[in-house]
Short mmCIF file of C-alpha atoms and ligand atoms in Angstrom, two decimals:
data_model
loop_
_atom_site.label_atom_id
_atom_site.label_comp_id
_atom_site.label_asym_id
_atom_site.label_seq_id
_atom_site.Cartn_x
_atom_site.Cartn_y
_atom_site.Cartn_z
CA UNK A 298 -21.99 27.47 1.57
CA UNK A 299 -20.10 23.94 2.96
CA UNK A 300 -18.81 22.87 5.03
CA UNK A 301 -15.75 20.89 6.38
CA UNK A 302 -16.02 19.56 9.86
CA UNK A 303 -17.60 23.02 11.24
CA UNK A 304 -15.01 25.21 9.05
CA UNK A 305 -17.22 27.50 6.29
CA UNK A 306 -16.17 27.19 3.12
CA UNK A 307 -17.29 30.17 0.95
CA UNK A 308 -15.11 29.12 -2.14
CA UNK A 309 -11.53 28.07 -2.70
CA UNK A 310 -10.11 31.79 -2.09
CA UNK A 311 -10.93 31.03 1.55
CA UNK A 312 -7.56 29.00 1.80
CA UNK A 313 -5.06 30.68 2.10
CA UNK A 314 -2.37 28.20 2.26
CA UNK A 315 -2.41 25.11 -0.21
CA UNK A 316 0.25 22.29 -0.43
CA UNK A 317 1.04 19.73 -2.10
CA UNK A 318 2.19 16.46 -0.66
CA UNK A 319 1.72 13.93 -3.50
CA UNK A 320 4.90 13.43 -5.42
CA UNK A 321 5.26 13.18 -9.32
CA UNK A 322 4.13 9.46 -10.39
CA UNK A 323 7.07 9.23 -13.20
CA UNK A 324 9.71 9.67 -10.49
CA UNK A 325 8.60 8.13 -7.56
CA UNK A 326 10.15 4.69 -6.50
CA UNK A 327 8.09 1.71 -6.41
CA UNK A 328 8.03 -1.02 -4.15
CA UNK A 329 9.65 -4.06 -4.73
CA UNK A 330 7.42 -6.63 -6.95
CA UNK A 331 4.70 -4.04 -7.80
CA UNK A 332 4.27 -2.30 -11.24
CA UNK A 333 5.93 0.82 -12.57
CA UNK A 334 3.93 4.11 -13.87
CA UNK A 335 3.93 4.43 -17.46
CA UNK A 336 2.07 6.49 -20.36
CA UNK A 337 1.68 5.96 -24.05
CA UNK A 338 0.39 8.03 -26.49
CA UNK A 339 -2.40 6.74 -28.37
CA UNK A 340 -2.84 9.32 -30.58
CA UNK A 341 -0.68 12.77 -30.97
CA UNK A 342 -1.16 15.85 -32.60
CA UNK A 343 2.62 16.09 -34.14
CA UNK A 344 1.58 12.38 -36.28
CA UNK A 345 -1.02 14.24 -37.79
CA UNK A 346 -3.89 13.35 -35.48
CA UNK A 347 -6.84 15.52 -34.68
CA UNK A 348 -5.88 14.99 -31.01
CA UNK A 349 -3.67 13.86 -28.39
CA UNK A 350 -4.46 10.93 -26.39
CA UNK A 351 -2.63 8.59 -23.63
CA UNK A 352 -3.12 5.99 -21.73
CA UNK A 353 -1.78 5.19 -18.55
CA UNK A 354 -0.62 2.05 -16.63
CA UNK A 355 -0.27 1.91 -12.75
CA UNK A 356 -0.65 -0.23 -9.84
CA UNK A 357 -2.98 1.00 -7.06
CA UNK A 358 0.06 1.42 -4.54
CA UNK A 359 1.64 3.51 -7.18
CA UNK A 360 3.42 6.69 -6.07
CA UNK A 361 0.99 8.65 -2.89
CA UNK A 362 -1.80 6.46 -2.75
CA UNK A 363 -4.77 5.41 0.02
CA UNK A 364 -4.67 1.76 1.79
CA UNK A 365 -7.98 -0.05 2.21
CA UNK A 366 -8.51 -2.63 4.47
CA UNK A 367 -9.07 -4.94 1.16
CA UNK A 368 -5.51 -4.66 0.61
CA UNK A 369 -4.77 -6.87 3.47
CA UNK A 370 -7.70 -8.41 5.19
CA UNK A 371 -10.33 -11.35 3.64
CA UNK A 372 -13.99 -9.05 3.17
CA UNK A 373 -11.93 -6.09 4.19
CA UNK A 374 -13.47 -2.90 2.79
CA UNK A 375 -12.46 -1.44 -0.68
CA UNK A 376 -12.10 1.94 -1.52
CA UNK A 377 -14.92 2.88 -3.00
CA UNK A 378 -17.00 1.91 0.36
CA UNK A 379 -16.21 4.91 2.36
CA UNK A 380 -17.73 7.90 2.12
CA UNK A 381 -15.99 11.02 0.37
CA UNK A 382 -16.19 12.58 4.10
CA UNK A 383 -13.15 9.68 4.90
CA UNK A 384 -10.80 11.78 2.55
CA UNK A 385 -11.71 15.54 3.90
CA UNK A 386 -10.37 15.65 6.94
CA UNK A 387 -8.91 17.80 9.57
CA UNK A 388 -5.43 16.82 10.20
CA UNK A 389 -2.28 17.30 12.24
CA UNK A 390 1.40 16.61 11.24
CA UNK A 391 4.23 15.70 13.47
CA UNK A 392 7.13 15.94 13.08
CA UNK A 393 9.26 12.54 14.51
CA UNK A 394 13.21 12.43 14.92
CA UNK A 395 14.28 8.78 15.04
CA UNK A 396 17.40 8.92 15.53
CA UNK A 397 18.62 6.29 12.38
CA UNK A 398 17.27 6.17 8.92
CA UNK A 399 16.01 2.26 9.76
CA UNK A 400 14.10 3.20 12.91
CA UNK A 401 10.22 2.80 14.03
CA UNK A 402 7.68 5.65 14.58
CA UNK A 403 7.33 4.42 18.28
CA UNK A 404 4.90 5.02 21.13
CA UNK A 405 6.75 8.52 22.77
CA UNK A 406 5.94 10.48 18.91
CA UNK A 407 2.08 9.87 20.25
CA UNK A 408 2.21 10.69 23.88
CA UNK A 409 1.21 14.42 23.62
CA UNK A 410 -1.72 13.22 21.43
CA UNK A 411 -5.26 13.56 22.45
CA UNK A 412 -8.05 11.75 20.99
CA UNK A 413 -8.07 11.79 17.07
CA UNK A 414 -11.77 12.15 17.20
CA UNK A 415 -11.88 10.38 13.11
CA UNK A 416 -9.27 13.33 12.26
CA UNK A 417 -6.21 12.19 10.13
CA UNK A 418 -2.69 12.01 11.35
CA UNK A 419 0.42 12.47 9.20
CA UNK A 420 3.79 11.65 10.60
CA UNK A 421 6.91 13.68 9.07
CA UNK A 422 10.50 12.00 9.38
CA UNK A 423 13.96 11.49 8.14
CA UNK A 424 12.01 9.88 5.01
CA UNK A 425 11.15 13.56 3.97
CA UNK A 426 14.44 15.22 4.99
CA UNK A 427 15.90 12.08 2.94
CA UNK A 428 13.64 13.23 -0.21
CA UNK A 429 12.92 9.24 -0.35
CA UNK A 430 9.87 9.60 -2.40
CA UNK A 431 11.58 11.66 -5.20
CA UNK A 432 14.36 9.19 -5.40
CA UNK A 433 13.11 6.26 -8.17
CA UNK A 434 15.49 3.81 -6.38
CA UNK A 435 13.42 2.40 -3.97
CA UNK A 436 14.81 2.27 -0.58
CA UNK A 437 15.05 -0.59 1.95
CA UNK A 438 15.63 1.50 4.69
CA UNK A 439 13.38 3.71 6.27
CA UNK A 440 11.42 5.22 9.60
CA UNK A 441 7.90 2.97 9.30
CA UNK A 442 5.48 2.77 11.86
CA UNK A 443 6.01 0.51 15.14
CA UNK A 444 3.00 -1.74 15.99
CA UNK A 445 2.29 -0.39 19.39
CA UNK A 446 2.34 3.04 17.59
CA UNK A 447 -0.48 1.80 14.76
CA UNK A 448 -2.49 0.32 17.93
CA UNK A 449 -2.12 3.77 19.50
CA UNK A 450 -3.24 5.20 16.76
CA UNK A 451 -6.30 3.23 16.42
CA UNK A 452 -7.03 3.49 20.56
CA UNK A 453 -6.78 7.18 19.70
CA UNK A 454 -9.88 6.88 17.15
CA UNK A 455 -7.62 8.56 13.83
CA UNK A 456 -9.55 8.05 10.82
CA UNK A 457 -6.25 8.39 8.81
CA UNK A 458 -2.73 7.43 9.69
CA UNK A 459 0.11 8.98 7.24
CA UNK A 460 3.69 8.40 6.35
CA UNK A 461 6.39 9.65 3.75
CA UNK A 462 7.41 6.74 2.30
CA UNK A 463 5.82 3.98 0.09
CA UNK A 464 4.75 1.68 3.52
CA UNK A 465 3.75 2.17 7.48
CA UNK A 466 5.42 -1.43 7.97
CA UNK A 467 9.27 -2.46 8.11
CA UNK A 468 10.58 -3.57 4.95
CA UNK A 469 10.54 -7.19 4.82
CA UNK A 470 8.29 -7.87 7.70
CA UNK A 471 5.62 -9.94 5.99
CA UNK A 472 3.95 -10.15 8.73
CA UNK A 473 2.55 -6.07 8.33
CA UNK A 474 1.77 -5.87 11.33
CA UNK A 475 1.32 -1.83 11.07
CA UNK A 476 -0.61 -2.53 8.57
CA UNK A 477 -2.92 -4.86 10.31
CA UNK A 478 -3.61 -2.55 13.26
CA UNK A 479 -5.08 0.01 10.98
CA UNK A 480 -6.84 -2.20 8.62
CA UNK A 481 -8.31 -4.03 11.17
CA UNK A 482 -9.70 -1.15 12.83
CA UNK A 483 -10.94 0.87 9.88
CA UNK A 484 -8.02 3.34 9.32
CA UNK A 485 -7.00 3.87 6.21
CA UNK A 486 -3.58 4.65 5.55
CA UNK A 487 -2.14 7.37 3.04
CA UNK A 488 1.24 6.27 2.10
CA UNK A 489 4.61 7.72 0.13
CA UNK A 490 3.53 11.52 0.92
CA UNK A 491 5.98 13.83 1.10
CA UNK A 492 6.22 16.58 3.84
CA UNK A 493 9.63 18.01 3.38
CA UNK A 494 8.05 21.58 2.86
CA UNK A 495 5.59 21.19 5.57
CA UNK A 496 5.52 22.46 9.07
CA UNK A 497 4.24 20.50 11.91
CA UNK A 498 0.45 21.96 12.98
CA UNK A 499 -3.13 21.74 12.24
CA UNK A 500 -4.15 21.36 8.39
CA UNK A 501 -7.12 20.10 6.71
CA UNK A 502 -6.03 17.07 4.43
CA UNK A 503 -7.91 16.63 1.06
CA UNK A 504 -6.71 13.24 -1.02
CA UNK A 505 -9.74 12.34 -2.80
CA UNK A 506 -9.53 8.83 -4.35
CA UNK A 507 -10.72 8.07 -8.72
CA UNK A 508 -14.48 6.66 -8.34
CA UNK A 509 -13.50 3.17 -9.14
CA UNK A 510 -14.90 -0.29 -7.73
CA UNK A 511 -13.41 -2.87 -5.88
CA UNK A 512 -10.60 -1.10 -5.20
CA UNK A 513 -7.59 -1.89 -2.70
CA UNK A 514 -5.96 1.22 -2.89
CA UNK A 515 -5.66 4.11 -5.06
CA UNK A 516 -3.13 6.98 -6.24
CA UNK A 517 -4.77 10.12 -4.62
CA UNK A 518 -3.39 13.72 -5.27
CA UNK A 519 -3.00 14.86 -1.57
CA UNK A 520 -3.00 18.32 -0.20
CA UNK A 521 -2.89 20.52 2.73
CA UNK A 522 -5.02 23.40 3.17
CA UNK A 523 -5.55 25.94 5.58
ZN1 ZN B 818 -0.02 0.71 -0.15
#
């Protein structure tokens, strides 16, 4: 038997509930500047080959994918230097109405929020509703994350901060400075989930990154369980 922050595991039959919240890499939009999923068949079965083989080409903020402080910050931790338990987490989703498609996650979606205690936190909004991740035009305008609301975050010891669309920060605010309140305090941030189907409660979140070095992000395959 396991465990997963004082819940027994027996074996996988013991969730009931499991859902998805990564989105399909060949559809999802990607931001402006980075590269685009693709696959190519080295070898295929209907050419006569003994097998099928692909390979695959993506960026590391490709479709849902992890932050690492690396990303942003000089010495910043990659990926690969946090423990697996980082990625297993207990979680809770809330659900934020801003009233415009443009607006910030601000300070009031936090204020009924105790202490994260190293949990994760994953914030659903119009982005979801919107189906923004399973549109391959990327999308300038979106609910991010305000800075005060990151710093809250971080005050409030979350191990994890979430959002449903491909960043936490404004687009074209270079500055990042959602980003930066995170990164700089060790939160690592799971970005362009989607939580359309997903009701606002207490989950356990399991996004479990490829065992690669040196990494500043990575595509993760994220789900819910409970
Ligand atoms: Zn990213």
């Amino acid at each position: 038997m396991s465990a997963v922050s004082g819940i027994p595991i027996t074996n996988t039959s013991d969730f009931v509930e499991v859902q998805n919240i990564s989105v399909p890499l060949e559809a999802a939009p990607v931001f402006p500047g980075d590269p685009k999923y693709s696959r190519a068949s080295i070898s295929r079965l209907e050419d006569g080959a003994e097998y099928n083989l692909s390979s695959i080409y993506l960026g590391t903020h490709s479709g849902t994918h992890i932050d690492a402080p690396a990303h942003l910050l000089r010495g910043g931790r990659t990926i690969d230097q946090y423990p697996l338990s980082r990625f297993i987490l207990p979680v809770q989703v809330v659900s934020v109405n801003c009233p415009g498609n443009g607006d910030p996650i601000d300070l009031s979606a936090l204020q009924d929020l105790k202490s994260g205690e190293g949990e994760a936190l994953l914030f659903k909004t119009n982005n979801s509703r919107r189906r923004l991740m399973h549109n391959s035009v990327f999308t300038e305008e979106f609910v991010y994350l305000s800075r005060e609301a990151a710093a809250r975050c971080a005050s409030l010891d979350f191990g994890l901060v979430g959002v449903d669309y491909l960043s936490v920060d404004r687009y074209g605010d270079d500055l990042a400075p959602a980003h930066r309140a995170l990164l700089e305090n060790e939160i690592l941030i799971l970005e362009g989930i989607d939580l359309e189907a997903v009701s606002p409660g207490r989950y356990h979140l399991i996004c479990l990154p490829l065992n690669a070095a040196d990494l500043d992000a990575v595509p993760v395959r994220a789900v819910l369980v409970r």
